Amino acid sequence: MVIPVIGIDGSRLSRTRKTGTETYSDALVRGLVRSDAAAWRIYIDRELDRNAWPAGVELRKITAPRFWTHGRLSLEMAIRPPDLLFVPAHVIPLVHPQAVVTIHDLGYLHFPDHHPPGQRRMLDVSTRWSANVAAAIIVPSEVTRDDLIDRYHTAPDKIRVIHHGVDDRFRDVPGHERGRVRGLYGLDRPYLLAVGTIHPRKNLSMLARAAKRLAATDYDLDLVIVGREGWMAGQVYQSIEEAGLGDRAKILDYVPADDLPALYAETACFVQPSLFEGFGMPVVEAMAAGAPVVCSSTSALPEIAADGAAFFDPKQEGQLSAAIERILSDDEYRRGLVKRGLARSRQFGWSRCVAETLSLLHDTLGR
């Protein structure tokens, strides 16, 4: 029996400051290469720790000062192609064998003003290209599936919805770890928490105003925002400052992955006020950590959170304040929400994501 060679675009694996798509790539690829049903070849643009990968996995480092994907990776595909190429968080190269790609969201079409013009055009062209030439497409939600069909006229039978997973380290965070993280970041008061890249689509200015409204009543709250700077972050910072929270607003920038579980577990309420999400990984992480979750009733968030979160219209500030206040004031409601969130989070496991992805890869090879 000939074992197929499956190549993987591993260009996102070396990123130290991971967003949701990079977390997905890392967890999924590490799970896939444990399978002996294929010979795995990972194309990387930077060195990875060889000892962190199974001995049989080929780490193929290829470098180029520019045009890594469409130039250097395309050349590799022409000279020594795998039987199948999997692209978990990027674009299919111009030269390619049969390929499977993950397309995470089409938010740039829904909110074009929230992306630099050049980036928006690049995302549109590259996503349309990948959707057209892929043999199969993975999406993390029905929302992204519907967008591909509606916006790019992608054939529905090419698309498979496979939800992301959540790491077990977010569950049952020990007390000593909670105390360590609180002390590390000076979190002496109860706090609201938001996690994600800081840019207008995350709707953080509305959250800041809601936090100010709650702080002005009987709630002694801080607002903690975790995330690296994105486009127009300065405008977001200005709007947070204008909300008048003062030192009650704590912007932690990017924090180490090991600190995130305790930040979720200790929050009085996790809030995802985004205007658009293709999946919303922080929501699942927060539910897994036992945080009560409030999130927007838009895009993929109702599908992902289901009955494990309280929802609000992201254009209605009063609804956001009311949703948070109910969690803070009603212990029975809060406990019920946490219980449902924990149950919902158990439906998102990396083992399931890996198994479903591996099945799709082999189905595609068999065509």
mmCIF file of C-alpha atoms in Angstrom, residues 35 52 89 117 125 136 140 155 214 228 277 280 303 357 360 367:
data_model
loop_
_atom_site.group_PDB
_atom_site.id
_atom_site.type_symbol
_atom_site.label_atom_id
_atom_site.label_comp_id
_atom_site.label_asym_id
_atom_site.label_seq_id
_atom_site.Cartn_x
_atom_site.Cartn_y
_atom_site.Cartn_z
ATOM 1 C CA SER A 35 -1.724 9.984 12.275
ATOM 2 C CA ALA A 52 8.545 19.079 19.251
ATOM 3 C CA ALA A 89 -4.672 29.655 7.449
ATOM 4 C CA PRO A 117 -7.807 49.268 1.427
ATOM 5 C CA VAL A 125 -8.538 38.357 -4.348
ATOM 6 C CA ALA A 136 -12.372 21.101 -0.813
ATOM 7 C CA PRO A 140 -15.464 26.958 11.017
ATOM 8 C CA ALA A 155 -20.339 25.061 -4.908
ATOM 9 C CA LEU A 214 -21.897 50.000 35.275
ATOM 10 C CA ARG A 228 -2.428 42.894 20.091
ATOM 11 C CA GLU A 277 -16.848 36.825 13.846
ATOM 12 C CA GLY A 280 -15.118 33.435 17.940
ATOM 13 C CA GLU A 303 -24.194 29.277 16.306
ATOM 14 C CA THR A 357 -10.236 17.188 9.013
ATOM 15 C CA LEU A 360 -11.876 15.189 4.618
ATOM 16 C CA ARG A 367 -11.428 11.582 -5.676
#
